[in-house]
Short mmCIF file of C-alpha atoms and ligand atoms in Angstrom, two decimals:
data_model
loop_
_atom_site.label_atom_id
_atom_site.label_comp_id
_atom_site.label_asym_id
_atom_site.label_seq_id
_atom_site.Cartn_x
_atom_site.Cartn_y
_atom_site.Cartn_z
CA MET A 244 -41.95 2.36 79.61
CA ARG A 245 -45.05 0.32 78.75
CA VAL A 246 -45.61 -2.82 80.81
CA GLU A 247 -48.00 -5.57 79.74
CA VAL A 248 -48.75 -8.52 82.03
CA LEU A 249 -50.07 -11.46 80.01
CA ASP A 250 -50.75 -15.17 80.27
CA ALA A 251 -47.43 -16.91 79.68
CA ALA A 252 -48.97 -18.55 76.62
CA ALA A 253 -49.94 -15.16 75.15
CA ILE A 254 -46.49 -13.57 75.34
CA GLY A 255 -45.19 -15.18 72.16
CA GLY A 256 -48.13 -14.01 70.10
CA ARG A 257 -48.06 -10.48 71.52
CA GLY A 258 -44.31 -10.11 70.94
CA ALA A 259 -44.66 -11.45 67.42
CA THR A 260 -47.48 -8.98 66.71
CA ILE A 261 -45.32 -6.04 67.83
CA ILE A 262 -42.47 -7.20 65.59
CA ARG A 263 -44.74 -8.03 62.65
CA GLU A 264 -46.43 -4.60 62.78
CA GLY A 265 -43.03 -2.96 63.07
CA ILE A 266 -41.75 -4.71 59.96
CA GLU A 267 -44.93 -4.38 57.89
CA SER A 268 -46.01 -0.85 58.90
CA SER A 269 -43.32 1.03 60.81
CA GLY A 270 -40.34 0.48 58.59
CA ILE A 271 -38.27 -1.78 60.83
CA ARG A 272 -35.29 -2.86 58.75
CA VAL A 273 -32.80 -3.81 61.46
CA LEU A 274 -33.90 -6.23 64.17
CA GLY A 275 -31.84 -7.05 67.25
CA VAL A 276 -32.48 -10.56 68.56
CA ALA A 277 -31.91 -12.21 71.90
CA THR A 278 -31.49 -15.91 72.56
CA GLY A 279 -32.54 -17.74 75.73
CA GLY A 280 -35.78 -19.26 76.92
CA SER A 281 -38.01 -16.19 77.19
CA PRO A 282 -37.99 -14.91 73.59
CA GLY A 283 -38.34 -18.42 72.09
CA PRO A 284 -42.16 -18.36 71.87
CA ILE A 285 -41.98 -15.01 70.05
CA TYR A 286 -39.84 -16.53 67.30
CA ALA A 287 -42.12 -19.56 67.08
CA ALA A 288 -45.17 -17.28 66.66
CA LEU A 289 -43.36 -15.17 64.07
CA ALA A 290 -42.32 -18.26 62.11
CA ALA A 291 -45.91 -19.51 62.10
CA SER A 292 -46.88 -16.36 60.20
CA PRO A 293 -43.77 -14.58 58.86
CA PRO A 294 -44.11 -10.81 58.39
CA ARG A 295 -44.38 -9.50 54.84
CA GLY A 296 -40.99 -8.12 53.85
CA VAL A 297 -39.06 -10.02 56.52
CA GLY A 298 -36.54 -11.03 53.84
CA ARG A 299 -35.33 -7.42 53.72
CA VAL A 300 -34.63 -7.26 57.47
CA ARG A 301 -31.06 -7.32 58.77
CA VAL A 302 -30.59 -9.17 62.06
CA PHE A 303 -27.96 -8.65 64.75
CA ALA A 304 -27.71 -10.96 67.76
CA LEU A 305 -26.78 -9.70 71.21
CA ASP A 306 -24.02 -12.03 72.29
CA GLU A 307 -22.14 -15.30 71.88
CA TYR A 308 -20.16 -17.65 74.09
CA VAL A 309 -16.40 -17.87 73.84
CA GLY A 310 -14.91 -21.37 73.95
CA ILE A 311 -17.58 -23.38 72.15
CA GLY A 312 -17.62 -23.37 68.37
CA SER A 313 -20.43 -21.94 66.26
CA SER A 314 -21.52 -25.48 65.35
CA HIS A 315 -22.01 -26.42 69.04
CA PRO A 316 -25.78 -26.83 69.55
CA ARG A 317 -25.68 -24.50 72.56
CA SER A 318 -23.84 -21.73 70.75
CA TYR A 319 -25.92 -18.69 69.97
CA HIS A 320 -24.96 -19.10 66.31
CA ALA A 321 -26.81 -22.41 66.40
CA ALA A 322 -29.75 -21.01 68.39
CA VAL A 323 -30.22 -18.07 66.01
CA ARG A 324 -29.99 -20.40 63.00
CA ARG A 325 -32.48 -22.87 64.54
CA GLU A 326 -35.00 -20.39 65.98
CA ILE A 327 -34.78 -17.42 63.61
CA THR A 328 -32.80 -17.70 60.36
CA GLU A 329 -34.18 -21.01 59.13
CA PRO A 330 -37.82 -20.79 60.30
CA LEU A 331 -38.17 -17.24 58.94
CA GLY A 332 -36.39 -18.14 55.71
CA LEU A 333 -33.78 -15.39 56.12
CA ASP A 334 -30.62 -15.19 54.05
CA PRO A 335 -27.82 -16.23 56.47
CA ALA A 336 -25.74 -13.36 55.05
CA SER A 337 -28.22 -10.89 56.57
CA VAL A 338 -27.91 -12.38 60.06
CA ARG A 339 -24.89 -11.36 62.12
CA VAL A 340 -23.79 -13.13 65.30
CA LEU A 341 -20.55 -12.24 67.07
CA ASP A 342 -17.75 -14.71 66.32
CA GLY A 343 -16.87 -16.31 69.65
CA GLU A 344 -14.02 -18.21 68.00
CA THR A 345 -12.14 -15.11 66.93
CA THR A 346 -8.50 -14.74 67.92
CA ASP A 347 -8.89 -10.94 67.98
CA ALA A 348 -11.90 -10.05 70.09
CA GLY A 349 -11.20 -6.33 69.92
CA ALA A 350 -11.26 -6.30 66.13
CA GLU A 351 -14.32 -8.55 65.96
CA CYS A 352 -16.29 -6.37 68.39
CA ALA A 353 -15.28 -3.16 66.61
CA ALA A 354 -16.29 -4.67 63.24
CA PHE A 355 -19.64 -5.73 64.70
CA GLU A 356 -20.37 -2.21 65.98
CA ALA A 357 -19.36 -0.76 62.61
CA GLU A 358 -21.74 -3.14 60.82
CA ILE A 359 -24.66 -2.07 63.03
CA ALA A 360 -23.85 1.58 62.32
CA ALA A 361 -23.54 0.91 58.56
CA ALA A 362 -26.96 -0.79 58.64
CA GLY A 363 -28.42 2.40 60.12
CA GLY A 364 -28.64 1.25 63.75
CA VAL A 365 -31.03 -1.23 65.37
CA ASP A 366 -34.71 -0.30 64.94
CA LEU A 367 -36.12 -2.81 67.43
CA GLN A 368 -34.10 -4.77 69.97
CA ILE A 369 -35.59 -7.86 71.62
CA LEU A 370 -34.16 -8.47 75.10
CA GLY A 371 -34.37 -11.10 77.81
CA ILE A 372 -33.19 -10.44 81.35
CA GLY A 373 -31.06 -12.56 83.65
CA SER A 374 -32.15 -13.46 87.17
CA ASN A 375 -29.25 -11.20 88.21
CA GLY A 376 -30.52 -8.37 86.02
CA HIS A 377 -28.11 -8.85 83.13
CA ILE A 378 -29.07 -7.74 79.62
CA ALA A 379 -27.20 -9.55 76.86
CA PHE A 380 -24.14 -10.69 78.87
CA ASN A 381 -23.69 -7.37 80.64
CA GLU A 382 -23.37 -8.73 84.14
CA PRO A 383 -23.74 -6.81 87.43
CA GLY A 384 -21.06 -4.12 87.60
CA ALA A 385 -20.97 -3.50 83.84
CA ASP A 386 -20.50 0.10 82.78
CA PRO A 387 -23.71 1.69 81.49
CA SER A 388 -21.76 3.20 78.59
CA SER A 389 -20.06 -0.10 77.70
CA ARG A 390 -19.66 -1.16 74.06
CA THR A 391 -19.39 -4.57 72.40
CA ARG A 392 -16.54 -6.45 74.04
CA ARG A 393 -15.21 -9.68 75.51
CA ALA A 394 -16.56 -10.21 79.03
CA ARG A 395 -16.69 -12.72 81.83
CA LEU A 396 -19.90 -14.54 82.74
CA ASP A 397 -21.22 -14.09 86.24
CA GLU A 398 -21.40 -17.33 88.24
CA THR A 399 -25.17 -16.78 88.61
CA THR A 400 -25.47 -16.77 84.84
CA ARG A 401 -23.33 -19.87 84.47
CA ARG A 402 -25.52 -21.69 86.98
CA ASP A 403 -28.74 -20.43 85.32
CA ASN A 404 -27.52 -21.56 81.90
CA ALA A 405 -26.19 -24.93 83.08
CA ARG A 406 -29.65 -26.31 82.26
CA PHE A 407 -28.70 -26.04 78.58
CA PHE A 408 -25.42 -27.98 79.03
CA HIS A 409 -24.48 -31.40 80.44
CA SER A 410 -22.97 -29.89 83.58
CA LEU A 411 -21.87 -26.58 85.09
CA ASP A 412 -18.28 -27.36 84.07
CA ASP A 413 -19.35 -27.30 80.43
CA VAL A 414 -20.77 -23.76 80.63
CA PRO A 415 -18.36 -21.26 79.09
CA THR A 416 -16.72 -18.69 81.37
CA HIS A 417 -16.46 -15.88 78.80
CA CYS A 418 -18.46 -14.32 76.01
CA LEU A 419 -18.58 -11.55 73.45
CA THR A 420 -21.48 -9.23 74.14
CA GLN A 421 -23.00 -5.99 72.97
CA GLY A 422 -22.47 -3.33 75.63
CA ILE A 423 -25.19 -1.58 77.59
CA GLY A 424 -24.39 1.60 75.66
CA THR A 425 -24.75 -0.31 72.38
CA ILE A 426 -28.12 -1.76 73.39
CA LEU A 427 -29.49 1.60 74.54
CA GLU A 428 -28.89 3.04 71.06
CA ALA A 429 -31.64 0.81 69.60
CA ARG A 430 -34.65 2.96 68.69
CA ARG A 431 -37.13 0.63 70.41
CA ILE A 432 -36.66 -2.12 72.95
CA LEU A 433 -38.91 -5.10 73.64
CA LEU A 434 -38.03 -6.78 76.95
CA VAL A 435 -39.52 -10.20 77.67
CA ALA A 436 -39.47 -12.08 80.96
CA ARG A 437 -41.26 -15.12 82.27
CA GLY A 438 -41.16 -16.83 85.64
CA ALA A 439 -40.65 -15.98 89.31
CA ALA A 440 -36.86 -16.14 89.04
CA LYS A 441 -36.99 -12.87 87.10
CA ALA A 442 -39.34 -11.01 89.49
CA HIS A 443 -36.65 -9.23 91.52
CA ALA A 444 -34.69 -8.11 88.46
CA ILE A 445 -37.88 -6.99 86.70
CA ARG A 446 -38.93 -4.89 89.66
CA GLN A 447 -35.72 -2.89 89.64
CA ALA A 448 -35.66 -2.64 85.84
CA ILE A 449 -39.12 -1.03 85.93
CA GLU A 450 -39.19 0.79 89.27
CA GLY A 451 -35.51 1.62 89.72
CA PRO A 452 -33.25 2.73 91.17
CA ARG A 453 -30.72 2.76 88.35
CA SER A 454 -27.67 0.88 89.55
CA ARG A 455 -24.59 -0.84 88.19
CA ALA A 456 -25.60 -3.77 90.39
CA LEU A 457 -28.60 -4.36 88.10
CA PRO A 458 -27.71 -3.73 84.45
CA ALA A 459 -31.33 -3.81 83.21
CA SER A 460 -32.09 -0.76 85.38
CA TRP A 461 -30.35 1.39 82.72
CA LEU A 462 -33.34 0.70 80.49
CA LEU A 463 -35.03 3.44 82.55
CA ASP A 464 -32.86 5.85 80.51
CA HIS A 465 -34.39 4.65 77.23
CA PRO A 466 -37.41 6.52 75.81
CA ASP A 467 -39.19 3.60 74.10
CA VAL A 468 -39.27 0.32 76.04
CA THR A 469 -42.12 -2.21 76.01
CA VAL A 470 -42.02 -4.96 78.64
CA LEU A 471 -43.96 -8.22 78.26
CA LEU A 472 -44.30 -10.22 81.48
CA ASP A 473 -46.18 -13.20 82.79
CA ALA A 474 -47.80 -12.88 86.22
CA GLU A 475 -44.86 -14.53 87.98
CA ALA A 476 -42.25 -12.22 86.48
CA ALA A 477 -44.53 -9.29 87.43
CA SER A 478 -45.15 -10.56 90.95
CA ALA A 479 -42.71 -8.24 92.76
CA LEU A 480 -43.92 -5.00 91.12
CA THR A 481 -45.32 -2.57 93.66
CA ARG A 482 -46.85 0.04 91.37
P1 PGA B 657 -33.97 -16.71 79.72
O1 PGA B 657 -32.91 -15.63 80.23
O2 PGA B 657 -33.19 -17.81 79.08
O3 PGA B 657 -34.68 -17.16 80.97
O4 PGA B 657 -34.86 -16.00 78.76
C1 PGA B 657 -32.53 -14.58 79.43
C2 PGA B 657 -31.19 -14.06 79.88
O5 PGA B 657 -30.56 -14.63 80.78
O6 PGA B 657 -30.76 -13.05 79.31
#
């Protein structure tokens, strides 16, 4: 695991550089994207200077809410469209977000996994981390071998994400999410965290121990993880 502690303002540019080099020089053809506050500056920096060949890249998003439609501004469909698909000029047909409106979650999640496999697997997965240590919407207690599935949001997550909605009551209770096992199959992982609220989770994700109580700690099992942190998110590290 490589850990870089940067000025908050430098994280977007550094993350974009890693992705740009991956696409232009290292043959990245399948990019896994995360939504949320932390990766936003990376997408903005990428859009300011789109990588050569980005139009050939397939994109898979990590998760989606259940219970709000894909046109809802807080849906991850809308976030991916707004922050990634449109600014990078991608063909919407090459960008796959789980369908939170499906009436058959099992079939939708199985189809999603099959599409990742057919694309050759994820080359580089961008990840945020929850204050409770979640990755995608794999909340504390999630099985480290879990696959894409319907899941319940932790109350911590609902409270954390209430800032994006009018009130806590508006925050969905369920989601579709890639599993921890699915995420760990990506060839490379780029984890991004900013702010003191992430310091505890970041410490265990980097220093261990591995535990179901902190889903990001399973990243210790992955051979190629880069972590970009600001000083606050790094503030609880002891090594
Ligand atoms: P963020 O959180 O919105 O602070 O980046 C990411 C996450 O909860 O996964």
